[in-house]
Short mmCIF file of the N, C-alpha and C atoms (twelve columns), coordinates in Angstrom:
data_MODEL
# 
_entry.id   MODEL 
# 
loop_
_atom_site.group_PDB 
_atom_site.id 
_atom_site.type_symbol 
_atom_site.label_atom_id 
_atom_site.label_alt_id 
_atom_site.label_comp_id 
_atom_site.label_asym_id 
_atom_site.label_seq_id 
_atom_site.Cartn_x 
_atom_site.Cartn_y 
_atom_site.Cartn_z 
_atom_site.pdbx_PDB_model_num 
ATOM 1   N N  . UNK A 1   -54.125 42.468 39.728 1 
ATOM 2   C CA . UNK A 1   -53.565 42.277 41.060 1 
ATOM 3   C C  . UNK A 1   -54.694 42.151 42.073 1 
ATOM 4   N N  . UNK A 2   -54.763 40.944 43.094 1 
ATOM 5   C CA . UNK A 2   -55.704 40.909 43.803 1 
ATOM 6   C C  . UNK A 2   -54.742 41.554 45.431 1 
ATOM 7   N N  . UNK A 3   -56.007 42.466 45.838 1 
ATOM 8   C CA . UNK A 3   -55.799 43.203 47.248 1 
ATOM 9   C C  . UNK A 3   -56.401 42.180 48.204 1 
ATOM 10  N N  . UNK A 4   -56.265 41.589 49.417 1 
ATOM 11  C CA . UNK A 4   -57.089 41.160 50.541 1 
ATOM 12  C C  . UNK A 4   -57.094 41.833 51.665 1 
ATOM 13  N N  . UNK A 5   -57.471 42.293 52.269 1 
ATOM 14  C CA . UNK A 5   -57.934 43.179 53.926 1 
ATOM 15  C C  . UNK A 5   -58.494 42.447 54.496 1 
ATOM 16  N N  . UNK A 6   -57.849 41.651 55.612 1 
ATOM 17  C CA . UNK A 6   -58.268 41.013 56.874 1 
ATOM 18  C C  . UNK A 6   -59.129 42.450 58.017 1 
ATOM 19  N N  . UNK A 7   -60.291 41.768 58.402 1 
ATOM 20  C CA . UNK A 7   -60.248 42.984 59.733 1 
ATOM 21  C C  . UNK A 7   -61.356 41.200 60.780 1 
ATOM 22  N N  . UNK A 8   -61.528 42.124 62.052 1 
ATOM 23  C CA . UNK A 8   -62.348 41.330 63.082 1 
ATOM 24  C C  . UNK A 8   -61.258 40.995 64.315 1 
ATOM 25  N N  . UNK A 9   -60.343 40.948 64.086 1 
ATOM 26  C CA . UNK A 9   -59.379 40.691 65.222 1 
ATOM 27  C C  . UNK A 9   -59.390 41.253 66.252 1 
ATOM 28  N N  . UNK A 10  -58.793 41.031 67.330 1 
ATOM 29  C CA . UNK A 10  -59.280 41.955 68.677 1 
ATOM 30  C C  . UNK A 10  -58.643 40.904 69.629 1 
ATOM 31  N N  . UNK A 11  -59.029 41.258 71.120 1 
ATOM 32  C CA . UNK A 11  -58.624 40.929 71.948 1 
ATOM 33  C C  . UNK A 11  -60.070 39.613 72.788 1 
ATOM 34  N N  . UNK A 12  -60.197 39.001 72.672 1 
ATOM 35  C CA . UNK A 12  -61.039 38.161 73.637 1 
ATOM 36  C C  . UNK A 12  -60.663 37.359 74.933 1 
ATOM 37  N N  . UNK A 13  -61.465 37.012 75.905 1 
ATOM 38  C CA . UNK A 13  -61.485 35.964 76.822 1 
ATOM 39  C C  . UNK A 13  -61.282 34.077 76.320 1 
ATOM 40  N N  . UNK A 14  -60.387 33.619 77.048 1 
ATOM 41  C CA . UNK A 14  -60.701 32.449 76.931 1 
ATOM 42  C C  . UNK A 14  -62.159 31.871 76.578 1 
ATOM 43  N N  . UNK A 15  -62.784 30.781 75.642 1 
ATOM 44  C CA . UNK A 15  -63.818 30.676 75.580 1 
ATOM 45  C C  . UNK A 15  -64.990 31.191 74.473 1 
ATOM 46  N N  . UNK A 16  -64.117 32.477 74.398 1 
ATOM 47  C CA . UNK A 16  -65.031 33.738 73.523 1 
ATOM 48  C C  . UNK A 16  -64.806 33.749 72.043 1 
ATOM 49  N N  . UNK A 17  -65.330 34.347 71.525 1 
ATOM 50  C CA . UNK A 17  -65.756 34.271 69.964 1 
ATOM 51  C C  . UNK A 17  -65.484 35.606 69.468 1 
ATOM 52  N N  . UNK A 18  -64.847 35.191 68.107 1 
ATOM 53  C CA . UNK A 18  -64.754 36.222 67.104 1 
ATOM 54  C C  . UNK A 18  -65.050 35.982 65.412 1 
ATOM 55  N N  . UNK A 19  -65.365 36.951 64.727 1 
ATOM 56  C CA . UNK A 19  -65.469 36.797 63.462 1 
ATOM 57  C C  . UNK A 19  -64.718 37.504 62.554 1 
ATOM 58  N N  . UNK A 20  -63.432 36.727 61.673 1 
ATOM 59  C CA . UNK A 20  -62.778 37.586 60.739 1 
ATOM 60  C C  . UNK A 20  -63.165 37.508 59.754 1 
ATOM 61  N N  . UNK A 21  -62.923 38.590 59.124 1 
ATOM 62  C CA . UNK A 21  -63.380 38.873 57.180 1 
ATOM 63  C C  . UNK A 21  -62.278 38.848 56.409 1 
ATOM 64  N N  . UNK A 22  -62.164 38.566 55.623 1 
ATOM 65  C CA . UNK A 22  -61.284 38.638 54.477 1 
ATOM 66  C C  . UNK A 22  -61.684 39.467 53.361 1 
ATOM 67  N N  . UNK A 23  -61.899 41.160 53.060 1 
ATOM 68  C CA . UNK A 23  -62.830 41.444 51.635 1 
ATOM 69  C C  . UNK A 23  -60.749 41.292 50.493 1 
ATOM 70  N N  . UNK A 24  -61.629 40.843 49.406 1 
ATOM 71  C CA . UNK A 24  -61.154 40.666 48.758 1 
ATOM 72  C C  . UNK A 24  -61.138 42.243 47.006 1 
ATOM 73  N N  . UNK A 25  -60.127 42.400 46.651 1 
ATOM 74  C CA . UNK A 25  -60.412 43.242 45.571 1 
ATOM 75  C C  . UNK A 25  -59.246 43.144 44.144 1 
ATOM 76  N N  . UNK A 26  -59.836 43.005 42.955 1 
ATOM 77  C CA . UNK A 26  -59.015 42.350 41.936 1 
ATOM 78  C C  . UNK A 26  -59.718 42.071 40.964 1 
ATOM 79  N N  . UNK A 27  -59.095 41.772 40.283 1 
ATOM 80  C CA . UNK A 27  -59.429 41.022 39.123 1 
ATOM 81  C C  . UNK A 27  -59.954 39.522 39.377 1 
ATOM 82  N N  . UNK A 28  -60.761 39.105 39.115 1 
ATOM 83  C CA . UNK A 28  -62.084 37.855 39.229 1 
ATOM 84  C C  . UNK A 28  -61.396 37.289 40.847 1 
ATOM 85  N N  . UNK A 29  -61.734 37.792 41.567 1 
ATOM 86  C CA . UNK A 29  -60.969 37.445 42.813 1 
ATOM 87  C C  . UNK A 29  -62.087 36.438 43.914 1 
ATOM 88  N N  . UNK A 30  -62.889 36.375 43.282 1 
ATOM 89  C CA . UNK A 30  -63.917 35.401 43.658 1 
ATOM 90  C C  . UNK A 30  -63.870 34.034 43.159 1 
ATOM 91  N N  . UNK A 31  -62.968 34.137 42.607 1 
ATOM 92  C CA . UNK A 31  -62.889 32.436 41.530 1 
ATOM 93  C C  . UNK A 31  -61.772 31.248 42.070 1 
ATOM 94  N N  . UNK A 32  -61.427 31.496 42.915 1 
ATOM 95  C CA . UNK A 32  -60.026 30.978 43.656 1 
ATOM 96  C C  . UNK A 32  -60.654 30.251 44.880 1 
ATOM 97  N N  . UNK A 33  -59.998 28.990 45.337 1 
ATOM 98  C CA . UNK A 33  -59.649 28.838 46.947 1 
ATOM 99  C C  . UNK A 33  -59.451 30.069 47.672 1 
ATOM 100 N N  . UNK A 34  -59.607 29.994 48.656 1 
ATOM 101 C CA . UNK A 34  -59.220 31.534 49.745 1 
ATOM 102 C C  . UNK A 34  -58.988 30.166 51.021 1 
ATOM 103 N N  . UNK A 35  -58.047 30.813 51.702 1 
ATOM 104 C CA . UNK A 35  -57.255 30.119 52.763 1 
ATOM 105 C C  . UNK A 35  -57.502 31.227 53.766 1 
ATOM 106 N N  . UNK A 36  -57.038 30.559 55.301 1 
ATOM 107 C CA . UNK A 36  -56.350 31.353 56.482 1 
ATOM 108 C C  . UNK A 36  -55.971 30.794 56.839 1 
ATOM 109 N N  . UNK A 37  -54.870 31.676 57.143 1 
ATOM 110 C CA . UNK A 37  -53.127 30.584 57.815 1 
ATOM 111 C C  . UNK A 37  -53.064 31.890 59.294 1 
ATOM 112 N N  . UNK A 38  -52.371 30.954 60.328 1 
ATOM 113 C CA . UNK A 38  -51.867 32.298 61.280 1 
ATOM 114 C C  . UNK A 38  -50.430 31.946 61.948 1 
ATOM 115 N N  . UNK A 39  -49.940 33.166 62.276 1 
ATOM 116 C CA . UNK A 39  -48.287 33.057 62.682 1 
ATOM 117 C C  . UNK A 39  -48.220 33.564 64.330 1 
ATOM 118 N N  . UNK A 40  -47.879 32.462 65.274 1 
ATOM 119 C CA . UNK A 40  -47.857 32.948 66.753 1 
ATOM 120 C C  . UNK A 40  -46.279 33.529 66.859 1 
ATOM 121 N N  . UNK A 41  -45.993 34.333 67.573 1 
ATOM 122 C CA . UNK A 41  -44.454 34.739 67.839 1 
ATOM 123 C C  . UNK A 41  -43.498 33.958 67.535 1 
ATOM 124 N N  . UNK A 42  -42.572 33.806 67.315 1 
ATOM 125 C CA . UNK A 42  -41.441 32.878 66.973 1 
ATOM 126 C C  . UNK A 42  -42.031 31.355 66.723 1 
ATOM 127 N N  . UNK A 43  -43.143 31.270 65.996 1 
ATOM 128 C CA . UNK A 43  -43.620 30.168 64.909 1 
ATOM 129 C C  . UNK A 43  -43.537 30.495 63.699 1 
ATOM 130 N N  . UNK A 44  -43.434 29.431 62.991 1 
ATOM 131 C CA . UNK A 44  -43.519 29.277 61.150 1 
ATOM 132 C C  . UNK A 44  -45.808 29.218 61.191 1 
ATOM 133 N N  . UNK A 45  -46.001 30.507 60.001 1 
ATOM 134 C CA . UNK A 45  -47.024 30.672 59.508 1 
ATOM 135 C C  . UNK A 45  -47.604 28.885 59.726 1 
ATOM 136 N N  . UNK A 46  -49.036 28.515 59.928 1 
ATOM 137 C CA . UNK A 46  -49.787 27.288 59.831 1 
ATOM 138 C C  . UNK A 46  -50.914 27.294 59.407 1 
ATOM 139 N N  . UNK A 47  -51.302 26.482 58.293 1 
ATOM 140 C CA . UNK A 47  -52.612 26.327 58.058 1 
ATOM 141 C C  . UNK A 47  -53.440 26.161 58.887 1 
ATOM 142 N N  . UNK A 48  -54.939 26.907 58.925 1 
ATOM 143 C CA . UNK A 48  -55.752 26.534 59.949 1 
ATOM 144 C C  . UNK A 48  -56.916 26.564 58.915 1 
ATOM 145 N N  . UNK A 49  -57.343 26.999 57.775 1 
ATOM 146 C CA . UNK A 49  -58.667 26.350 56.942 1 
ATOM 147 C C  . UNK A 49  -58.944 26.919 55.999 1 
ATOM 148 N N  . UNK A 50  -59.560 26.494 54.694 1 
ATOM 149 C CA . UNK A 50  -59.201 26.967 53.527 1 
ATOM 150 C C  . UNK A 50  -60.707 26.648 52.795 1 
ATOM 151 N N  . UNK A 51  -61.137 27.057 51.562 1 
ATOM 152 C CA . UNK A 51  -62.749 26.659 51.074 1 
ATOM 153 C C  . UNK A 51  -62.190 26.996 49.878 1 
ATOM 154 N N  . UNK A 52  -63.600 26.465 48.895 1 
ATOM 155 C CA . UNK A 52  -63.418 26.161 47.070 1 
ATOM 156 C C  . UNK A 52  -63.908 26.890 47.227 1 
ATOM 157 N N  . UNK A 53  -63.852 27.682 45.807 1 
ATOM 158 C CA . UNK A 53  -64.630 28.725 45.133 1 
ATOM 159 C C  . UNK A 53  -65.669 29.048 45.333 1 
ATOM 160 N N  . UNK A 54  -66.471 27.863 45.095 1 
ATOM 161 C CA . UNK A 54  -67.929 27.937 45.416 1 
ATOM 162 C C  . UNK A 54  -68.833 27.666 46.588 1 
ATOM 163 N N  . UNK A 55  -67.546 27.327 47.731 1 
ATOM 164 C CA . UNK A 55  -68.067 27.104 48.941 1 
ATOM 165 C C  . UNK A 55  -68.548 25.715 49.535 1 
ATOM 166 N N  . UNK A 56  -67.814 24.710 48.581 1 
ATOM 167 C CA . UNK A 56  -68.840 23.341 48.370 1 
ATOM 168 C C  . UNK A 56  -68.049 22.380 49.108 1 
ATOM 169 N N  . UNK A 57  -67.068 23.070 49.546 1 
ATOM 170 C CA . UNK A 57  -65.580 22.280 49.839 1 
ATOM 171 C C  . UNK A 57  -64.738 22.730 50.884 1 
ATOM 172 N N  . UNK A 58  -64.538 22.348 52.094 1 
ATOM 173 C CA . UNK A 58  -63.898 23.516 53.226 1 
ATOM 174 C C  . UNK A 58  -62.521 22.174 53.688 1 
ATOM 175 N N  . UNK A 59  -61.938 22.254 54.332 1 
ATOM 176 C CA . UNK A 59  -60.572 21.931 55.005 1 
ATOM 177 C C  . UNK A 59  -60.389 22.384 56.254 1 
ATOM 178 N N  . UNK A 60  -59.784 21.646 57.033 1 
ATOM 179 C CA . UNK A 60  -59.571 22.968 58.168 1 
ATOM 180 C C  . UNK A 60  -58.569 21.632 59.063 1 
ATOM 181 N N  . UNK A 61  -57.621 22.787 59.950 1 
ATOM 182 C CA . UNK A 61  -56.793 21.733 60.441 1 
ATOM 183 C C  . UNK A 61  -57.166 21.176 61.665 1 
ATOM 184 N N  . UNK A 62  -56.755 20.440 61.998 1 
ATOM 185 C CA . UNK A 62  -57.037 19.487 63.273 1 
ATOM 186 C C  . UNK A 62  -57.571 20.171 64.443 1 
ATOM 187 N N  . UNK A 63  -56.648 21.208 64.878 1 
ATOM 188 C CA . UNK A 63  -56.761 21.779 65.777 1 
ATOM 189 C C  . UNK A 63  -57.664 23.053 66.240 1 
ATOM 190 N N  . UNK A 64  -58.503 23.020 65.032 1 
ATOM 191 C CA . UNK A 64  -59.748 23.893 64.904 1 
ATOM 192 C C  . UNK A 64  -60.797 23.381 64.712 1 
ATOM 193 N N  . UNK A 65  -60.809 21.483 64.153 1 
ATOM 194 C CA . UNK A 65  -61.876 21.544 64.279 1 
ATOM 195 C C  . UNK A 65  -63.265 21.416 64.855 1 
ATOM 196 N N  . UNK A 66  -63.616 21.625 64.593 1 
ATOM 197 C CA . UNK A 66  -65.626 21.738 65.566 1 
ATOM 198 C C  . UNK A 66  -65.761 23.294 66.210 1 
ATOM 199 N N  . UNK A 67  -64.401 24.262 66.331 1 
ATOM 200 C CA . UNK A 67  -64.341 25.087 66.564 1 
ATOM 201 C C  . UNK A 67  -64.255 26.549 65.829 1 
ATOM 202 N N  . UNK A 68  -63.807 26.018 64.242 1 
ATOM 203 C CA . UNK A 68  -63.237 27.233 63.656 1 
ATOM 204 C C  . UNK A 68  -64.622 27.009 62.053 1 
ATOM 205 N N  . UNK A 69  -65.262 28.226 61.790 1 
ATOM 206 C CA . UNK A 69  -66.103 27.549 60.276 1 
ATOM 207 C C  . UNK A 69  -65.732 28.549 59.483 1 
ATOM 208 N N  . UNK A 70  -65.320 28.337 58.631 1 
ATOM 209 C CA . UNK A 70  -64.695 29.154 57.441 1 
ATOM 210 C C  . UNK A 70  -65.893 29.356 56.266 1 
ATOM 211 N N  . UNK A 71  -66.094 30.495 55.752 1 
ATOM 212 C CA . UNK A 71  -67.297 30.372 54.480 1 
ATOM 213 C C  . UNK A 71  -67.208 31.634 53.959 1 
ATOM 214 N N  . UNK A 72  -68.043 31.844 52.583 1 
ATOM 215 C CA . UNK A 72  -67.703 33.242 51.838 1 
ATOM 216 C C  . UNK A 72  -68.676 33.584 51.127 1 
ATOM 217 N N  . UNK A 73  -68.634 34.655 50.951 1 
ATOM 218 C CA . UNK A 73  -69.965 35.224 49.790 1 
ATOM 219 C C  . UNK A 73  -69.341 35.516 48.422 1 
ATOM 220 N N  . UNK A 74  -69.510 35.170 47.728 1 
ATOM 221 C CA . UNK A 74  -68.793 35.655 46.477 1 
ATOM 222 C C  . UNK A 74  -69.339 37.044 45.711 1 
ATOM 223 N N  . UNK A 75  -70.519 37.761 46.155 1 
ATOM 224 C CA . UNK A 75  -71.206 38.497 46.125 1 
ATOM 225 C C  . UNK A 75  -70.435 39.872 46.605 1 
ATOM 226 N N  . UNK A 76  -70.098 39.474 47.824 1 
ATOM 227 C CA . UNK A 76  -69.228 40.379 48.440 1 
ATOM 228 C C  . UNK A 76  -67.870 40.196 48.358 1 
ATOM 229 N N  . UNK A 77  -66.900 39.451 47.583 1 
ATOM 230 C CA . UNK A 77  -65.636 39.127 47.164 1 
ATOM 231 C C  . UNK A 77  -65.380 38.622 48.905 1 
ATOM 232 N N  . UNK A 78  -66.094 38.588 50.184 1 
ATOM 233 C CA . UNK A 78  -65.592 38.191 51.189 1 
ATOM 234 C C  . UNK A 78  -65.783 37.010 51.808 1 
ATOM 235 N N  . UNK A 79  -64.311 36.603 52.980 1 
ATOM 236 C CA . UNK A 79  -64.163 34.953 53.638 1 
ATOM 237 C C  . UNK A 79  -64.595 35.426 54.933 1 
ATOM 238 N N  . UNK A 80  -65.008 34.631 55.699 1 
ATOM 239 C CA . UNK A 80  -64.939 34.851 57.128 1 
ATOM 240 C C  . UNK A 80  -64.423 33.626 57.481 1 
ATOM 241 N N  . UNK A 81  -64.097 33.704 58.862 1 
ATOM 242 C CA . UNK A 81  -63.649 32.959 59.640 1 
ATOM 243 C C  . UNK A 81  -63.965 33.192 60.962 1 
ATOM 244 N N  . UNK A 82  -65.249 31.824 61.470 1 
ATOM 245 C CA . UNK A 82  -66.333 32.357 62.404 1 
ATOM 246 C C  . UNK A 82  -65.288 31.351 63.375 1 
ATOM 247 N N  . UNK A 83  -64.820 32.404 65.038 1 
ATOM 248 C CA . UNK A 83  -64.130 31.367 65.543 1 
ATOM 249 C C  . UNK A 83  -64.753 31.490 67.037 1 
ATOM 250 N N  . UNK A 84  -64.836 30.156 67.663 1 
ATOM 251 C CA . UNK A 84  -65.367 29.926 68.621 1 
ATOM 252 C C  . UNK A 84  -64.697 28.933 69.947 1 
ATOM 253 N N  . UNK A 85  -64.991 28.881 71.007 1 
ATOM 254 C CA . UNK A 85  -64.542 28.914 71.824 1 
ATOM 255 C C  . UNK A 85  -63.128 28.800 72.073 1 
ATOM 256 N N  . UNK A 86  -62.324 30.096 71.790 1 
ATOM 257 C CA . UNK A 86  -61.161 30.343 71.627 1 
ATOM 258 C C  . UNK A 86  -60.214 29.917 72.979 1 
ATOM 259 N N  . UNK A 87  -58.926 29.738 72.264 1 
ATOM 260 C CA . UNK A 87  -58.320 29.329 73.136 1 
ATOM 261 C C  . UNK A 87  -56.615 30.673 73.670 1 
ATOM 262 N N  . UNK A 88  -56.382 30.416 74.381 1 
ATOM 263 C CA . UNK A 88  -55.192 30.661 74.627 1 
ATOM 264 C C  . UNK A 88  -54.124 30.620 73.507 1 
ATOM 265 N N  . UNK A 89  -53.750 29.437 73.093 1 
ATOM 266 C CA . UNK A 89  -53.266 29.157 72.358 1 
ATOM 267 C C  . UNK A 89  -53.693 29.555 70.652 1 
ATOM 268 N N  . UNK A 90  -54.859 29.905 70.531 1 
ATOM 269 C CA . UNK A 90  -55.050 30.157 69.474 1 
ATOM 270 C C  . UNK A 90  -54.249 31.984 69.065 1 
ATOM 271 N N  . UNK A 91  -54.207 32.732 69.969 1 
ATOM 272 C CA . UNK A 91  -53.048 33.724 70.122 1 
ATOM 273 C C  . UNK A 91  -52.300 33.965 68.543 1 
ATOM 274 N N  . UNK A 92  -52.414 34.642 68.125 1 
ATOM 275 C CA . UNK A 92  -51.926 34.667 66.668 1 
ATOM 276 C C  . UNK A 92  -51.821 35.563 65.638 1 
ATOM 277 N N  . UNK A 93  -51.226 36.429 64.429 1 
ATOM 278 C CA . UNK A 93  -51.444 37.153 63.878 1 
ATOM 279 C C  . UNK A 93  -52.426 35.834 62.515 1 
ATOM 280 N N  . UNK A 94  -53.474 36.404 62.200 1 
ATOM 281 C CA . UNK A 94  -54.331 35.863 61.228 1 
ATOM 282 C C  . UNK A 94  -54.357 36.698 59.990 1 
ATOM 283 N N  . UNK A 95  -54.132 35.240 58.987 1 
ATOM 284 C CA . UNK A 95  -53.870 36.139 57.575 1 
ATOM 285 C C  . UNK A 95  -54.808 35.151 56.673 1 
ATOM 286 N N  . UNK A 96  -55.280 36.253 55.482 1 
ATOM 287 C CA . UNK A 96  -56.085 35.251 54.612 1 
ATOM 288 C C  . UNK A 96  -55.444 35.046 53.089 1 
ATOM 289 N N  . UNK A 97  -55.635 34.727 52.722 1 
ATOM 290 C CA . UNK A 97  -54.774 34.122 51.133 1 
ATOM 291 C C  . UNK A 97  -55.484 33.209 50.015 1 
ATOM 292 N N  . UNK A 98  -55.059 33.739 48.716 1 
ATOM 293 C CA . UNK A 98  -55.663 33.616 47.852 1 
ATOM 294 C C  . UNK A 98  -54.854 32.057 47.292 1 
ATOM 295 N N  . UNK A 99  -55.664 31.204 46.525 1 
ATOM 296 C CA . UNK A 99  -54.371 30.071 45.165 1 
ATOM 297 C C  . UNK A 99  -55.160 30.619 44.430 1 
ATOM 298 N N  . UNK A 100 -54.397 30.989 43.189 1 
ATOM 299 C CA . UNK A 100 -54.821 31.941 42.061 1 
ATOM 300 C C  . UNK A 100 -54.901 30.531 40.926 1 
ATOM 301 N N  . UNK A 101 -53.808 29.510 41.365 1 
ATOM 302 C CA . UNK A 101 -54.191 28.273 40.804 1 
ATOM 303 C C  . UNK A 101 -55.171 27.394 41.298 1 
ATOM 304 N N  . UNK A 102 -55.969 27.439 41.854 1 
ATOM 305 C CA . UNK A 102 -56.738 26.231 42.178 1 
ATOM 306 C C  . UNK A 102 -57.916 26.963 42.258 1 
ATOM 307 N N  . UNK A 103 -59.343 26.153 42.103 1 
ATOM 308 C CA . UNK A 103 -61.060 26.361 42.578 1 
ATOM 309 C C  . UNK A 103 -61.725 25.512 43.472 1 
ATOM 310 N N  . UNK A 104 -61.021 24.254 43.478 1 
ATOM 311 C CA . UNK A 104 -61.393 23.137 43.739 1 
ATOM 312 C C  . UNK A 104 -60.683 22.503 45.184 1 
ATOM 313 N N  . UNK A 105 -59.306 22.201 44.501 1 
ATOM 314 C CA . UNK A 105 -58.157 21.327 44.887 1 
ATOM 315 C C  . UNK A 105 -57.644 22.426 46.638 1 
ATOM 316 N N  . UNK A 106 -57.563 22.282 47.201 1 
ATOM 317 C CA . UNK A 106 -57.533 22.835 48.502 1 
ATOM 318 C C  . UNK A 106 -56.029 22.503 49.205 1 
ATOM 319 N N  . UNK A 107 -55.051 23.819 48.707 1 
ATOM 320 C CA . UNK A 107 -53.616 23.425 49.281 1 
ATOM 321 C C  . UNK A 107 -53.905 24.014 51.205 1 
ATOM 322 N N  . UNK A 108 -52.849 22.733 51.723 1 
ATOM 323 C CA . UNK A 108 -52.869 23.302 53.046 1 
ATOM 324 C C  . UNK A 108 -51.558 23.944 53.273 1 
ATOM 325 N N  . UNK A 109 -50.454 24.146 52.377 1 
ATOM 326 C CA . UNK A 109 -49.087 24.761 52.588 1 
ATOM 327 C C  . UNK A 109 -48.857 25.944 51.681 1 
ATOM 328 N N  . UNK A 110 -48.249 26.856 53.044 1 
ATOM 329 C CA . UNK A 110 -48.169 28.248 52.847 1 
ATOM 330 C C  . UNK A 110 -47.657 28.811 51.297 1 
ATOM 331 N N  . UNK A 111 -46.672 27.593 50.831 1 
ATOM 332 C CA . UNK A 111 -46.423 28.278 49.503 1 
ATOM 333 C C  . UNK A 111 -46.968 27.898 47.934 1 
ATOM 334 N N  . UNK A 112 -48.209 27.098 48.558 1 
ATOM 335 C CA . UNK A 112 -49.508 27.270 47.967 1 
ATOM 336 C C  . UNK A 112 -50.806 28.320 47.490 1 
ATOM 337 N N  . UNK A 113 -50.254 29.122 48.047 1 
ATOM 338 C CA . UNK A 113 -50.841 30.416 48.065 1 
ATOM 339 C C  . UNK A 113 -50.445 31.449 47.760 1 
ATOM 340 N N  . UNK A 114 -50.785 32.356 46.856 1 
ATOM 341 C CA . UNK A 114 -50.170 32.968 45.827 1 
ATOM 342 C C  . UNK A 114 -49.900 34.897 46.687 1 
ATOM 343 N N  . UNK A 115 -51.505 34.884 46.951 1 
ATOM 344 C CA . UNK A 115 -51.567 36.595 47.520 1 
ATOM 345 C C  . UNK A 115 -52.112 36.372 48.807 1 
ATOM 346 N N  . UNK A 116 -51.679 36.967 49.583 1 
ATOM 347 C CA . UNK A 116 -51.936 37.276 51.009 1 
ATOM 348 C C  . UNK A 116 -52.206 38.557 51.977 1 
ATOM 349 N N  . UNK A 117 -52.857 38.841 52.733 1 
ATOM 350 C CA . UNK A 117 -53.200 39.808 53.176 1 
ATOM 351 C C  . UNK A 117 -52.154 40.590 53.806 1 
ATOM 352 N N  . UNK A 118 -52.141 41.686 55.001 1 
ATOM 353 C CA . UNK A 118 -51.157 41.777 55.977 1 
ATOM 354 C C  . UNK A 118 -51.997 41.205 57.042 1 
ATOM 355 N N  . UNK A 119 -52.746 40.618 57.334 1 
ATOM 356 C CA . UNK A 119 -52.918 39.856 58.718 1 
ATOM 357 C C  . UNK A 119 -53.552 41.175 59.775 1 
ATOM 358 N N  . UNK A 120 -54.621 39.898 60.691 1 
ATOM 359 C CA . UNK A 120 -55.070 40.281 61.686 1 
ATOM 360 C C  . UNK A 120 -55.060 39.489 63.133 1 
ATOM 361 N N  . UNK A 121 -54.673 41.061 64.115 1 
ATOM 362 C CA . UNK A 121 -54.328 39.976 65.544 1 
ATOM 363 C C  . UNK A 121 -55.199 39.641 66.105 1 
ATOM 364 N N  . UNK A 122 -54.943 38.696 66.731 1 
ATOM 365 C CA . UNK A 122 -56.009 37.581 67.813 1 
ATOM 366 C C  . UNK A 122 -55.082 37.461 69.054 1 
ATOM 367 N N  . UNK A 123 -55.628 37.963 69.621 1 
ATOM 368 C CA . UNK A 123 -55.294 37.585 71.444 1 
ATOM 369 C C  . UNK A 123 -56.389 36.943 72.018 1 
ATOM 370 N N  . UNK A 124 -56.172 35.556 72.541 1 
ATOM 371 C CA . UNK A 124 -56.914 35.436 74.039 1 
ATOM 372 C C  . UNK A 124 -56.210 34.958 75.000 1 
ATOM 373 N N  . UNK A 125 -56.943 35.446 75.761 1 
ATOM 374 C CA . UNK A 125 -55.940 35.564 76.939 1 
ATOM 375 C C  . UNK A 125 -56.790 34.677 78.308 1 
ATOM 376 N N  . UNK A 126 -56.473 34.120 78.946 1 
ATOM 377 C CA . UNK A 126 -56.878 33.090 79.871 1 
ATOM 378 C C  . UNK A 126 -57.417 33.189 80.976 1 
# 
């Protein structure tokens, strides 16, 4: 059974920067895609960026990018998600997630993803 623990969330300024972690714990839990998806209040969960196994391969959705860099140590079973000049809108509970099927192949839909964290909040506020 793989465990994930999101932490880094917090409250920021428009503009401002944060860094989330994803540590990961399990059985070969380093060998997978790792995703982050986030859910704003009365929204359906959305992909926002996802990486291969080995780090060779990242995704990320539209609306993050040049802003959001996703990367991992496999050393430390952990993802981050380095985010920068945040928005208002970016407002969100942030969750990270494992495909227990894939290394490579990079799903962007939620039920692509097998294990998931409980999520971390992101406020910015304007």
């Amino acid at each position: 059974q793989v465990q994930l623990v999101e932490s880094g969330g917090g409250w920021v300024q428009a503009g401002g920067s944060l860094r989330l972690s994803c540590l990961a714990s399990g059985r070969t839990a380093s060998n997978y895609v790792m995703g982050w998806f986030r859910q704003a209040p009365g929204k359906e969960r959305e992909f926002v960026a996802a990486i291969s196994w080995s780090g060779g391969r990242t995704t990320y959705a539209d609306f993050v990018k040049g802003r959001f860099t996703i990367s991992r140590d496999n050393a430390k079973n952990t993802v981050y998600l380095q985010m920068n000049s945040l928005k208002p809108e970016d407002t969100a509970v942030y969750y990270c997630a494992e495909d227990r099927d894939a290394q490579v192949r990079i799903g962007v839909r939620v039920y692509e993803y097998d294990y998931w964290g409980q999520g971390t909040q992101v406020t910015v506020s304007s």
